[in-house]
Amino acid sequence: MSDVLDAPTRTARLNYVGGAWVPSASGGTYSKVNPMRPSETVGEFSASTEADAAAAVTAAASAFASWSALPAARRAAYLNAAAGALESRAEEIARDMSTEMGKPLREARGETARAAQILRYAASDAFGPVGELFEQSLTGSQVSTRRRPLGVVGLITPWNFPIAIPVWKLAPALIYGNTVVLKLAYEAPLTGLHIAEAFAEAELPGGVLNVLTGRGSTVGAALVEDPRVRAISFTGSVPTGHGVRDAATKAGKRVQLELGGHNPMIVMGDADLDRAVEAAYAGAFWSAGQKCTATRRIYVQRSVYDAFREELLARIERGRVGDPLDPEVEVGPIVNQSQFDDVMRAIERGRKDGGSIIAGGGRADEDGYLIPPTVFEDVADDAFLSCEEVFGPVTSLYRFETFEEAIARANAVEFGLSAALFTSNLAHAMRFSDEAEAGLIHVNSQTAGADVHVPFGGIKASGFGPHEQGRAAIEFYTETVTIYVDP
């Protein structure tokens, strides 16, 4: 039995605007509770208003000219320094993340390390090309292209990856010369404020990065409506994302959306079952299934269905569910009471629709918002659980006969974020790469997880606009101009 680490007691209440720590203009605050111990308050945080958003945009707009004029290598130095600051407090950040939103400590540590890696990767872009050189067709004189920053960008981020997602948005925005207003998730402000602390420690010029806490309906909406904000990058729910898209595009802004997923995993009869089971468990249940890339549907070829089912249930039985500050726990709590209730209602609806629960399905702790890994069978392809995302540790098993059937059923939802295939057949792997309707395609790996140096994003209803991360980020955070030079 491992020791459970003590929860942190430090609180952070202020916004970071113009290089200074400031309270909300209204003086208002809100409380965030520990989802494992709802009677425990993690801290009080600024309930920012439209006035705070306006002040942050003003600071960012004022800083843009000098920041964008800096050589990219000098901008990179600030990102590298901030990465070092995150690494120096990695354990504190991980514990704060586990305490405020319930991510198990092992995953929280990995996410924190990833955030530093993202900053270092983005910093390396300072040494990449900023355009292309051509020859004019009539005169032979020079014509070139150049990437230039947009100006002020607004970033609206979710609670489920409270340090990685804010960083993977702001890192490319900053290295390409933009200034940023970051609106942290209402349910995960403590973790996100570590980002501001890291850049403050790196002595980033005031106004280049501004960080606000509070409700998206207030602060996020104000950023979308402010004409000085040139672009909005949003990760969150489909309905909210569509509202952001409609309002922002109407105002003439660039928009990037990363939304939901209903990710399938296909297990062929020739797959390595031990590997497939481990991937199914991690994909469906790590982070309590609170990932847009989580595995929601598992299609298993009939010849190995019973063996896979038995192994998956055994893996669930061996799994650790409980306090996320216990380093051995794999599945922690749902982020808050509202999300917990939503997941429990979805489980009940799945049962009423005719699905059979073969694991989990109830509450796992009297106080904490814990739901154990929950697996359904006998779910119809047109049932709620087969079509709508349930943001919790819930997945469904389905039998299939042929590869063609599996691909058709896997693709038969409105979402297209991630998809996985387990097989030893190269022909099936190649066909899956061609035919899977997803922005992220995995062969013999789980649906969740992504590298920092390649694009991340979905197709169909899972995304809108250019993808994030890797070289794809430059498409969103810069604009191209063409320059003719004649002697």
Tab-separated table of C-alpha atoms in Angstrom:
chain	number	residue	atom	x	y	z
A	1	MET	CA	0.000	0.000	0.000
A	2	SER	CA	1.541	3.290	-1.076
A	3	ASP	CA	1.503	6.458	0.972
A	4	VAL	CA	-0.981	9.145	-0.044
A	5	LEU	CA	0.722	12.509	-0.433
A	6	ASP	CA	-0.596	15.460	1.526
A	7	ALA	CA	-2.705	17.935	-0.443
A	8	PRO	CA	-1.191	21.385	-1.046
A	9	THR	CA	-2.509	24.313	0.960
A	10	ARG	CA	-1.215	27.224	-1.169
A	11	THR	CA	-3.871	29.288	-2.902
A	12	ALA	CA	-3.574	31.760	-5.766
A	13	ARG	CA	-6.227	34.426	-6.123
A	14	LEU	CA	-4.974	37.032	-8.589
A	15	ASN	CA	-5.017	37.543	-12.331
A	16	TYR	CA	-1.787	38.262	-14.203
A	17	VAL	CA	-2.217	41.369	-16.376
A	18	GLY	CA	0.411	43.685	-17.796
A	19	GLY	CA	3.160	41.891	-15.896
A	20	ALA	CA	1.493	42.401	-12.487
A	21	TRP	CA	-0.668	40.301	-10.172
A	22	VAL	CA	-4.012	42.078	-9.825
A	23	PRO	CA	-7.427	41.244	-8.360
A	24	SER	CA	-10.576	41.243	-10.421
A	25	ALA	CA	-11.918	44.728	-11.080
A	26	SER	CA	-15.059	43.774	-9.164
A	27	GLY	CA	-13.128	42.272	-6.260
A	28	GLY	CA	-15.208	39.136	-6.675
A	29	THR	CA	-13.832	35.634	-6.093
A	30	TYR	CA	-15.053	32.062	-6.348
A	31	SER	CA	-14.146	28.840	-4.552
A	32	LYS	CA	-12.809	25.649	-6.103
A	33	VAL	CA	-13.254	22.429	-4.155
A	34	ASN	CA	-11.289	19.194	-4.210
A	35	PRO	CA	-13.331	16.622	-6.200
A	36	MET	CA	-11.943	13.805	-4.045
A	37	ARG	CA	-12.901	15.634	-0.849
A	38	PRO	CA	-15.663	18.121	-1.741
A	39	SER	CA	-15.661	19.553	1.788
A	40	GLU	CA	-12.091	20.764	1.190
A	41	THR	CA	-11.604	24.102	-0.571
A	42	VAL	CA	-8.580	24.257	-2.864
A	43	GLY	CA	-8.621	28.046	-2.968
A	44	GLU	CA	-10.368	31.307	-3.810
A	45	PHE	CA	-9.825	32.708	-7.308
A	46	SER	CA	-10.617	35.933	-9.133
A	47	ALA	CA	-14.096	35.998	-10.647
A	48	SER	CA	-13.037	38.115	-13.601
A	49	THR	CA	-15.426	40.418	-15.433
A	50	GLU	CA	-15.672	42.045	-18.845
A	51	ALA	CA	-13.603	44.901	-17.423
A	52	ASP	CA	-10.775	42.499	-16.596
A	53	ALA	CA	-10.878	41.087	-20.113
A	54	ALA	CA	-10.716	44.596	-21.569
A	55	ALA	CA	-7.757	45.488	-19.350
A	56	ALA	CA	-5.922	42.347	-20.398
A	57	VAL	CA	-6.522	43.043	-24.078
A	58	THR	CA	-5.294	46.626	-23.600
A	59	ALA	CA	-2.093	45.327	-21.994
A	60	ALA	CA	-1.591	42.798	-24.791
A	61	ALA	CA	-2.220	45.378	-27.506
A	62	SER	CA	0.270	47.774	-25.912
A	63	ALA	CA	2.947	45.090	-25.763
A	64	PHE	CA	2.518	43.813	-29.314
A	65	ALA	CA	4.738	46.225	-31.238
A	66	SER	CA	7.830	45.695	-29.103
A	67	TRP	CA	7.301	41.948	-28.692
A	68	SER	CA	6.783	41.278	-32.395
A	69	ALA	CA	9.855	43.368	-33.225
A	70	LEU	CA	12.117	41.185	-31.068
A	71	PRO	CA	14.204	38.643	-32.979
A	72	ALA	CA	12.543	35.260	-32.677
A	73	ALA	CA	15.616	33.837	-30.948
A	74	ARG	CA	15.196	36.377	-28.146
A	75	ARG	CA	11.542	35.433	-27.810
A	76	ALA	CA	12.646	31.803	-27.638
A	77	ALA	CA	14.865	32.572	-24.673
A	78	TYR	CA	11.813	33.532	-22.617
A	79	LEU	CA	10.050	30.279	-23.540
A	80	ASN	CA	13.082	28.218	-22.572
A	81	ALA	CA	13.357	30.080	-19.270
A	82	ALA	CA	9.673	29.466	-18.551
A	83	ALA	CA	10.140	25.774	-19.358
A	84	GLY	CA	12.896	25.643	-16.770
A	85	ALA	CA	10.664	27.340	-14.223
A	86	LEU	CA	7.913	24.760	-14.801
A	87	GLU	CA	10.397	21.926	-14.442
A	88	SER	CA	11.703	23.347	-11.166
A	89	ARG	CA	8.208	23.245	-9.642
A	90	ALA	CA	6.931	20.163	-11.467
A	91	GLU	CA	5.966	18.239	-8.340
A	92	GLU	CA	4.022	21.176	-6.905
A	93	ILE	CA	2.183	21.659	-10.182
A	94	ALA	CA	1.318	17.969	-10.418
A	95	ARG	CA	-0.036	17.896	-6.869
A	96	ASP	CA	-2.105	21.031	-7.477
A	97	MET	CA	-3.530	19.454	-10.626
A	98	SER	CA	-4.461	16.259	-8.793
A	99	THR	CA	-6.074	18.227	-5.993
A	100	GLU	CA	-8.156	20.668	-7.999
A	101	MET	CA	-9.382	18.507	-10.901
A	102	GLY	CA	-8.666	14.923	-9.887
A	103	LYS	CA	-6.056	13.772	-12.411
A	104	PRO	CA	-3.987	10.933	-10.919
A	105	LEU	CA	-0.552	12.047	-9.817
A	106	ARG	CA	1.249	9.824	-12.318
A	107	GLU	CA	-0.572	11.488	-15.205
A	108	ALA	CA	-0.288	14.962	-13.692
A	109	ARG	CA	3.477	14.579	-13.523
A	110	GLY	CA	3.598	13.516	-17.145
A	111	GLU	CA	1.430	16.408	-18.256
A	112	THR	CA	3.629	18.910	-16.457
A	113	ALA	CA	6.735	17.502	-18.125
A	114	ARG	CA	4.947	17.686	-21.451
A	115	ALA	CA	4.156	21.381	-20.952
A	116	ALA	CA	7.853	22.148	-20.523
A	117	GLN	CA	8.636	20.046	-23.592
A	118	ILE	CA	6.076	22.003	-25.639
A	119	LEU	CA	7.705	25.294	-24.666
A	120	ARG	CA	11.132	24.025	-25.675
A	121	TYR	CA	9.823	22.677	-28.971
A	122	ALA	CA	8.118	25.994	-29.778
A	123	ALA	CA	11.311	27.848	-28.887
A	124	SER	CA	13.161	25.796	-31.506
A	125	ASP	CA	10.839	27.257	-34.153
A	126	ALA	CA	12.722	30.532	-33.735
A	127	PHE	CA	15.345	29.054	-36.045
A	128	GLY	CA	12.955	27.935	-38.786
A	129	PRO	CA	12.165	29.705	-42.065
A	130	VAL	CA	9.850	32.721	-41.957
A	131	GLY	CA	8.978	32.627	-45.659
A	132	GLU	CA	10.009	31.516	-49.141
A	133	LEU	CA	11.934	33.171	-51.962
A	134	PHE	CA	10.789	33.023	-55.586
A	135	GLU	CA	11.615	34.638	-58.910
A	136	GLN	CA	9.127	36.896	-60.724
A	137	SER	CA	8.031	35.257	-63.965
A	138	LEU	CA	8.340	38.377	-66.182
A	139	THR	CA	11.390	40.192	-64.842
A	140	GLY	CA	13.316	37.622	-62.855
A	141	SER	CA	13.303	39.989	-59.898
A	142	GLN	CA	12.733	38.832	-56.353
A	143	VAL	CA	9.313	37.896	-54.963
A	144	SER	CA	9.047	36.369	-51.524
A	145	THR	CA	6.570	35.417	-48.840
A	146	ARG	CA	6.826	36.183	-45.162
A	147	ARG	CA	4.944	34.992	-42.105
A	148	ARG	CA	3.884	37.779	-39.753
A	149	PRO	CA	2.129	37.635	-36.361
A	150	LEU	CA	-1.550	38.498	-36.123
A	151	GLY	CA	-1.528	40.715	-33.008
A	152	VAL	CA	-3.558	39.956	-29.877
A	153	VAL	CA	-4.916	36.409	-29.674
A	154	GLY	CA	-7.424	35.063	-27.161
A	155	LEU	CA	-7.047	31.533	-25.802
A	156	ILE	CA	-9.919	29.778	-24.022
A	157	THR	CA	-8.854	26.511	-22.423
A	158	PRO	CA	-10.494	23.514	-20.692
A	159	TRP	CA	-9.997	21.936	-17.275
A	160	ASN	CA	-9.083	18.385	-18.325
A	161	PHE	CA	-5.519	19.257	-19.433
A	162	PRO	CA	-5.038	22.363	-17.307
A	163	ILE	CA	-1.372	22.967	-18.119
A	164	ALA	CA	-0.684	21.151	-21.405
A	165	ILE	CA	-3.490	22.697	-23.461
A	166	PRO	CA	-2.892	26.314	-22.355
A	167	VAL	CA	0.813	25.862	-23.116
A	168	TRP	CA	0.349	24.225	-26.486
A	169	LYS	CA	-1.798	27.185	-27.500
A	170	LEU	CA	0.312	30.002	-26.060
A	171	ALA	CA	3.766	28.647	-26.980
A	172	PRO	CA	3.376	28.974	-30.763
A	173	ALA	CA	1.386	32.179	-30.380
A	174	LEU	CA	4.279	33.775	-28.509
A	175	ILE	CA	7.172	32.432	-30.572
A	176	TYR	CA	5.581	33.779	-33.768
A	177	GLY	CA	5.333	37.246	-32.206
A	178	ASN	CA	1.728	37.512	-31.009
A	179	THR	CA	0.642	38.707	-27.581
A	180	VAL	CA	-1.814	36.635	-25.595
A	181	VAL	CA	-4.813	36.802	-23.294
A	182	LEU	CA	-5.326	33.365	-21.751
A	183	LYS	CA	-8.633	32.537	-20.069
A	184	LEU	CA	-8.076	29.558	-17.792
A	185	ALA	CA	-10.705	26.926	-17.162
A	186	TYR	CA	-13.092	27.777	-14.333
A	187	GLU	CA	-12.532	24.336	-12.768
A	188	ALA	CA	-8.708	24.344	-12.939
A	189	PRO	CA	-7.344	27.829	-12.186
A	190	LEU	CA	-4.649	26.826	-9.695
A	191	THR	CA	-2.723	24.693	-12.160
A	192	GLY	CA	-2.979	27.257	-14.933
A	193	LEU	CA	-1.690	30.098	-12.780
A	194	HIS	CA	1.606	28.227	-12.549
A	195	ILE	CA	2.077	29.147	-16.218
A	196	ALA	CA	1.853	32.848	-15.402
A	197	GLU	CA	4.241	32.342	-12.474
A	198	ALA	CA	6.746	30.604	-14.743
A	199	PHE	CA	6.716	33.423	-17.300
A	200	ALA	CA	6.920	36.022	-14.559
A	201	GLU	CA	9.985	34.205	-13.234
A	202	ALA	CA	11.377	34.236	-16.785
A	203	GLU	CA	10.937	38.045	-16.752
A	204	LEU	CA	8.697	38.089	-19.809
A	205	PRO	CA	7.940	41.718	-20.740
A	206	GLY	CA	4.693	42.987	-19.207
A	207	GLY	CA	1.567	42.538	-21.304
A	208	VAL	CA	2.941	39.827	-23.593
A	209	LEU	CA	1.076	37.126	-21.670
A	210	ASN	CA	-2.012	37.962	-19.614
A	211	VAL	CA	-3.842	35.281	-17.622
A	212	LEU	CA	-7.405	35.517	-16.302
A	213	THR	CA	-9.588	33.228	-14.200
A	214	GLY	CA	-13.381	33.178	-14.119
A	215	ARG	CA	-16.356	32.019	-16.119
A	216	GLY	CA	-16.104	31.505	-19.846
A	217	SER	CA	-19.563	32.965	-20.353
A	218	THR	CA	-18.205	36.274	-19.005
A	219	VAL	CA	-14.497	36.475	-19.800
A	220	GLY	CA	-14.430	34.247	-22.861
A	221	ALA	CA	-17.381	36.022	-24.418
A	222	ALA	CA	-15.716	39.395	-23.830
A	223	LEU	CA	-12.574	38.218	-25.640
A	224	VAL	CA	-14.622	36.962	-28.564
A	225	GLU	CA	-16.411	40.287	-28.846
A	226	ASP	CA	-13.391	42.600	-28.424
A	227	PRO	CA	-12.421	43.971	-31.872
A	228	ARG	CA	-8.766	44.217	-30.836
A	229	VAL	CA	-8.512	40.425	-30.543
A	230	ARG	CA	-7.522	39.073	-33.956
A	231	ALA	CA	-7.998	35.351	-33.310
A	232	ILE	CA	-9.639	32.955	-30.863
A	233	SER	CA	-8.425	29.428	-30.084
A	234	PHE	CA	-10.942	27.392	-28.076
A	235	THR	CA	-10.958	23.873	-26.652
A	236	GLY	CA	-14.122	22.658	-24.980
A	237	SER	CA	-17.640	21.380	-25.545
A	238	VAL	CA	-19.326	21.236	-28.931
A	239	PRO	CA	-22.232	23.608	-28.108
A	240	THR	CA	-19.977	26.247	-26.560
A	241	GLY	CA	-17.487	25.894	-29.384
A	242	HIS	CA	-20.148	26.452	-31.998
A	243	GLY	CA	-21.239	29.595	-30.189
A	244	VAL	CA	-17.641	30.848	-30.115
A	245	ARG	CA	-17.209	30.072	-33.819
A	246	ASP	CA	-20.379	31.849	-34.866
A	247	ALA	CA	-19.705	34.981	-32.826
A	248	ALA	CA	-16.017	35.199	-33.706
A	249	THR	CA	-16.384	34.601	-37.432
A	250	LYS	CA	-19.190	37.155	-37.556
A	251	ALA	CA	-16.722	39.633	-36.065
A	252	GLY	CA	-14.126	38.726	-38.712
A	253	LYS	CA	-11.746	36.845	-36.411
A	254	ARG	CA	-9.766	33.723	-37.067
A	255	VAL	CA	-11.156	30.760	-35.142
A	256	GLN	CA	-9.657	27.437	-34.116
A	257	LEU	CA	-11.824	24.881	-32.322
A	258	GLU	CA	-10.946	21.565	-30.712
A	259	LEU	CA	-14.177	19.904	-29.619
A	260	GLY	CA	-15.484	16.483	-28.658
A	261	GLY	CA	-14.751	12.958	-29.752
A	262	HIS	CA	-16.405	9.542	-29.787
A	263	ASN	CA	-13.313	7.539	-30.459
A	264	PRO	CA	-13.385	3.920	-31.656
A	265	MET	CA	-10.839	1.178	-31.122
A	266	ILE	CA	-10.943	-1.888	-33.378
A	267	VAL	CA	-9.392	-5.177	-32.234
A	268	MET	CA	-8.841	-7.716	-34.988
A	269	GLY	CA	-8.595	-11.453	-34.381
A	270	ASP	CA	-4.868	-11.353	-35.157
A	271	ALA	CA	-4.105	-8.612	-32.611
A	272	ASP	CA	-1.812	-8.915	-29.613
A	273	LEU	CA	-4.621	-9.138	-27.051
A	274	ASP	CA	-2.532	-8.278	-23.998
A	275	ARG	CA	-1.369	-5.081	-25.685
A	276	ALA	CA	-4.870	-4.259	-26.923
A	277	VAL	CA	-6.413	-4.743	-23.473
A	278	GLU	CA	-3.862	-2.470	-21.832
A	279	ALA	CA	-4.495	0.186	-24.489
A	280	ALA	CA	-8.258	-0.124	-24.060
A	281	TYR	CA	-7.965	0.266	-20.287
A	282	ALA	CA	-5.671	3.296	-20.519
A	283	GLY	CA	-7.609	4.908	-23.354
A	284	ALA	CA	-11.004	4.507	-21.740
A	285	PHE	CA	-10.259	4.993	-18.048
A	286	TRP	CA	-7.107	7.005	-17.373
A	287	SER	CA	-7.984	10.537	-16.268
A	288	ALA	CA	-11.376	8.999	-15.429
A	289	GLY	CA	-12.168	9.105	-19.144
A	290	GLN	CA	-12.108	12.902	-19.065
A	291	LYS	CA	-10.287	13.265	-22.381
A	292	CYS	CA	-11.689	14.178	-25.754
A	293	THR	CA	-9.420	11.416	-27.128
A	294	ALA	CA	-10.672	8.743	-24.704
A	295	THR	CA	-11.793	5.374	-26.082
A	296	ARG	CA	-15.614	5.354	-26.090
A	297	ARG	CA	-16.317	2.346	-28.369
A	298	ILE	CA	-14.350	-0.920	-28.555
A	299	TYR	CA	-15.098	-3.180	-31.535
A	300	VAL	CA	-13.702	-6.703	-31.102
A	301	GLN	CA	-13.739	-9.387	-33.796
A	302	ARG	CA	-16.039	-12.218	-32.782
A	303	SER	CA	-13.285	-14.874	-32.813
A	304	VAL	CA	-11.450	-13.155	-29.921
A	305	TYR	CA	-14.325	-11.271	-28.286
A	306	ASP	CA	-14.727	-13.565	-25.281
A	307	ALA	CA	-10.978	-13.683	-24.587
A	308	PHE	CA	-10.652	-9.901	-24.882
A	309	ARG	CA	-13.673	-9.369	-22.646
A	310	GLU	CA	-12.266	-11.664	-19.968
A	311	GLU	CA	-8.851	-9.977	-20.034
A	312	LEU	CA	-10.345	-6.477	-19.936
A	313	LEU	CA	-12.498	-7.313	-16.919
A	314	ALA	CA	-9.454	-8.807	-15.192
A	315	ARG	CA	-7.462	-5.639	-15.933
A	316	ILE	CA	-10.242	-3.514	-14.463
A	317	GLU	CA	-10.255	-5.705	-11.374
A	318	ARG	CA	-6.506	-5.135	-10.941
A	319	GLY	CA	-6.785	-1.392	-11.468
A	320	ARG	CA	-6.524	1.185	-8.689
A	321	VAL	CA	-9.401	3.634	-8.239
A	322	GLY	CA	-9.249	6.305	-5.553
A	323	ASP	CA	-7.373	9.341	-4.264
A	324	PRO	CA	-5.433	10.886	-7.164
A	325	LEU	CA	-2.630	11.915	-4.789
A	326	ASP	CA	-1.844	8.233	-4.260
A	327	PRO	CA	0.950	7.592	-6.778
A	328	GLU	CA	-0.428	4.116	-7.542
A	329	VAL	CA	-3.988	5.236	-8.354
A	330	GLU	CA	-4.904	5.007	-12.042
A	331	VAL	CA	-8.492	6.339	-11.972
A	332	GLY	CA	-9.358	9.393	-9.912
A	333	PRO	CA	-12.549	11.422	-9.462
A	334	ILE	CA	-14.754	13.311	-11.886
A	335	VAL	CA	-13.935	17.026	-11.773
A	336	ASN	CA	-17.085	18.286	-10.015
A	337	GLN	CA	-20.592	17.427	-8.867
A	338	SER	CA	-22.235	18.582	-12.082
A	339	GLN	CA	-20.002	16.448	-14.303
A	340	PHE	CA	-20.419	13.503	-11.915
A	341	ASP	CA	-24.189	13.787	-12.158
A	342	ASP	CA	-24.017	13.993	-15.959
A	343	VAL	CA	-21.980	10.794	-16.165
A	344	MET	CA	-24.271	8.940	-13.753
A	345	ARG	CA	-27.313	10.021	-15.783
A	346	ALA	CA	-25.626	8.777	-18.948
A	347	ILE	CA	-24.945	5.403	-17.325
A	348	GLU	CA	-28.582	5.126	-16.293
A	349	ARG	CA	-29.715	6.090	-19.796
A	350	GLY	CA	-27.412	3.456	-21.274
A	351	ARG	CA	-29.042	0.859	-19.046
A	352	LYS	CA	-32.560	1.993	-19.976
A	353	ASP	CA	-31.652	1.874	-23.676
A	354	GLY	CA	-30.943	-1.845	-23.311
A	355	GLY	CA	-27.231	-1.893	-22.566
A	356	SER	CA	-25.855	-4.385	-20.073
A	357	ILE	CA	-23.288	-3.243	-17.502
A	358	ILE	CA	-20.506	-5.799	-17.051
A	359	ALA	CA	-18.218	-3.612	-14.903
A	360	GLY	CA	-18.680	-0.561	-12.712
A	361	GLY	CA	-21.804	1.528	-13.094
A	362	GLY	CA	-22.110	2.970	-9.571
A	363	ARG	CA	-20.457	5.386	-7.191
A	364	ALA	CA	-17.090	4.271	-5.817
A	365	ASP	CA	-16.731	6.638	-2.854
A	366	GLU	CA	-19.184	8.054	-0.344
A	367	ASP	CA	-17.809	11.590	-0.581
A	368	GLY	CA	-15.552	11.903	-3.618
A	369	TYR	CA	-16.884	12.094	-7.164
A	370	LEU	CA	-15.491	8.648	-8.011
A	371	ILE	CA	-16.957	6.423	-10.712
A	372	PRO	CA	-15.164	3.118	-11.323
A	373	PRO	CA	-14.331	1.923	-14.866
A	374	THR	CA	-17.691	1.159	-16.428
A	375	VAL	CA	-18.179	-1.183	-19.398
A	376	PHE	CA	-21.375	-1.790	-21.349
A	377	GLU	CA	-22.332	-4.625	-23.686
A	378	ASP	CA	-25.359	-5.086	-25.952
A	379	VAL	CA	-25.503	-1.392	-26.881
A	380	ALA	CA	-27.261	-0.701	-30.189
A	381	ASP	CA	-25.335	1.247	-32.809
A	382	ASP	CA	-27.968	3.996	-32.765
A	383	ALA	CA	-28.227	4.156	-28.951
A	384	PHE	CA	-27.117	7.172	-26.924
A	385	LEU	CA	-23.879	5.567	-25.716
A	386	SER	CA	-22.885	4.701	-29.293
A	387	CYS	CA	-23.413	8.216	-30.612
A	388	GLU	CA	-22.938	10.818	-27.866
A	389	GLU	CA	-19.790	11.568	-25.878
A	390	VAL	CA	-19.950	10.697	-22.171
A	391	PHE	CA	-17.094	12.533	-20.457
A	392	GLY	CA	-16.247	9.914	-17.877
A	393	PRO	CA	-14.852	6.384	-17.405
A	394	VAL	CA	-17.493	4.719	-19.584
A	395	THR	CA	-16.943	2.571	-22.679
A	396	SER	CA	-18.893	-0.033	-24.647
A	397	LEU	CA	-17.920	-3.378	-26.199
A	398	TYR	CA	-19.230	-4.492	-29.602
A	399	ARG	CA	-18.755	-7.682	-31.642
A	400	PHE	CA	-18.043	-7.578	-35.372
A	401	GLU	CA	-17.374	-10.096	-38.118
A	402	THR	CA	-15.343	-8.430	-40.878
A	403	PHE	CA	-12.849	-5.578	-41.138
A	404	GLU	CA	-15.182	-3.757	-43.545
A	405	GLU	CA	-18.004	-3.928	-40.997
A	406	ALA	CA	-15.774	-2.608	-38.228
A	407	ILE	CA	-14.574	0.373	-40.275
A	408	ALA	CA	-18.129	1.288	-41.291
A	409	ARG	CA	-19.399	1.164	-37.713
A	410	ALA	CA	-16.386	3.006	-36.340
A	411	ASN	CA	-16.936	5.850	-38.824
A	412	ALA	CA	-20.708	6.060	-38.279
A	413	VAL	CA	-20.693	8.996	-35.815
A	414	GLU	CA	-20.523	12.744	-36.282
A	415	PHE	CA	-17.156	13.034	-34.533
A	416	GLY	CA	-13.741	12.384	-36.030
A	417	LEU	CA	-11.012	13.049	-33.497
A	418	SER	CA	-9.118	9.800	-32.848
A	419	ALA	CA	-9.340	6.153	-33.884
A	420	ALA	CA	-7.224	3.067	-33.169
A	421	LEU	CA	-6.731	-0.344	-34.769
A	422	PHE	CA	-4.985	-3.349	-33.251
A	423	THR	CA	-3.809	-5.865	-35.829
A	424	SER	CA	-0.748	-7.716	-37.144
A	425	ASN	CA	-2.046	-7.467	-40.717
A	426	LEU	CA	-0.214	-4.783	-42.704
A	427	ALA	CA	-2.938	-4.570	-45.341
A	428	HIS	CA	-5.559	-3.836	-42.692
A	429	ALA	CA	-3.272	-1.250	-41.087
A	430	MET	CA	-2.818	0.549	-44.402
A	431	ARG	CA	-6.533	0.491	-45.194
A	432	PHE	CA	-7.304	1.825	-41.737
A	433	SER	CA	-4.864	4.695	-42.285
A	434	ASP	CA	-6.702	5.537	-45.508
A	435	GLU	CA	-10.294	4.996	-44.410
A	436	ALA	CA	-10.599	5.889	-40.720
A	437	GLU	CA	-12.499	9.172	-40.402
A	438	ALA	CA	-10.350	10.780	-37.730
A	439	GLY	CA	-7.683	13.428	-37.457
A	440	LEU	CA	-5.547	11.165	-35.236
A	441	ILE	CA	-5.083	7.578	-36.422
A	442	HIS	CA	-3.326	5.000	-34.238
A	443	VAL	CA	-2.189	1.545	-35.281
A	444	ASN	CA	-1.428	-0.675	-32.273
A	445	SER	CA	-1.608	2.197	-29.776
A	446	GLN	CA	-4.406	3.717	-27.707
A	447	THR	CA	-6.685	6.505	-28.947
A	448	ALA	CA	-5.362	9.001	-26.375
A	449	GLY	CA	-1.940	10.586	-26.531
A	450	ALA	CA	-0.121	12.820	-29.024
A	451	ASP	CA	3.406	14.049	-29.705
A	452	VAL	CA	4.238	17.744	-29.434
A	453	HIS	CA	5.953	18.070	-32.831
A	454	VAL	CA	3.107	16.854	-35.081
A	455	PRO	CA	-0.383	18.264	-35.716
A	456	PHE	CA	-3.195	17.557	-33.263
A	457	GLY	CA	-6.837	17.941	-34.215
A	458	GLY	CA	-10.021	16.343	-35.422
A	459	ILE	CA	-12.174	16.312	-38.515
A	460	LYS	CA	-15.959	16.236	-38.968
A	461	ALA	CA	-17.656	17.674	-35.858
A	462	SER	CA	-14.507	17.353	-33.724
A	463	GLY	CA	-12.750	20.473	-34.948
A	464	PHE	CA	-12.773	23.678	-36.964
A	465	GLY	CA	-9.888	25.607	-38.468
A	466	PRO	CA	-6.184	24.706	-38.611
A	467	HIS	CA	-4.907	21.974	-36.345
A	468	GLU	CA	-2.775	22.633	-33.275
A	469	GLN	CA	0.829	21.767	-32.394
A	470	GLY	CA	3.800	21.035	-34.609
A	471	ARG	CA	4.321	23.032	-37.779
A	472	ALA	CA	0.552	23.213	-38.217
A	473	ALA	CA	0.422	25.903	-35.521
A	474	ILE	CA	2.023	28.465	-37.810
A	475	GLU	CA	-1.029	28.346	-40.077
A	476	PHE	CA	-3.246	29.736	-37.343
A	477	TYR	CA	-0.965	32.167	-35.512
A	478	THR	CA	0.519	33.949	-38.529
A	479	GLU	CA	-0.599	35.537	-41.780
A	480	THR	CA	1.321	35.378	-45.039
A	481	VAL	CA	2.254	38.440	-47.073
A	482	THR	CA	3.810	38.367	-50.551
A	483	ILE	CA	6.550	40.913	-51.252
A	484	TYR	CA	7.624	41.992	-54.764
A	485	VAL	CA	11.031	43.698	-54.962
A	486	ASP	CA	12.113	45.296	-58.248
A	487	PRO	CA	15.401	47.152	-58.745
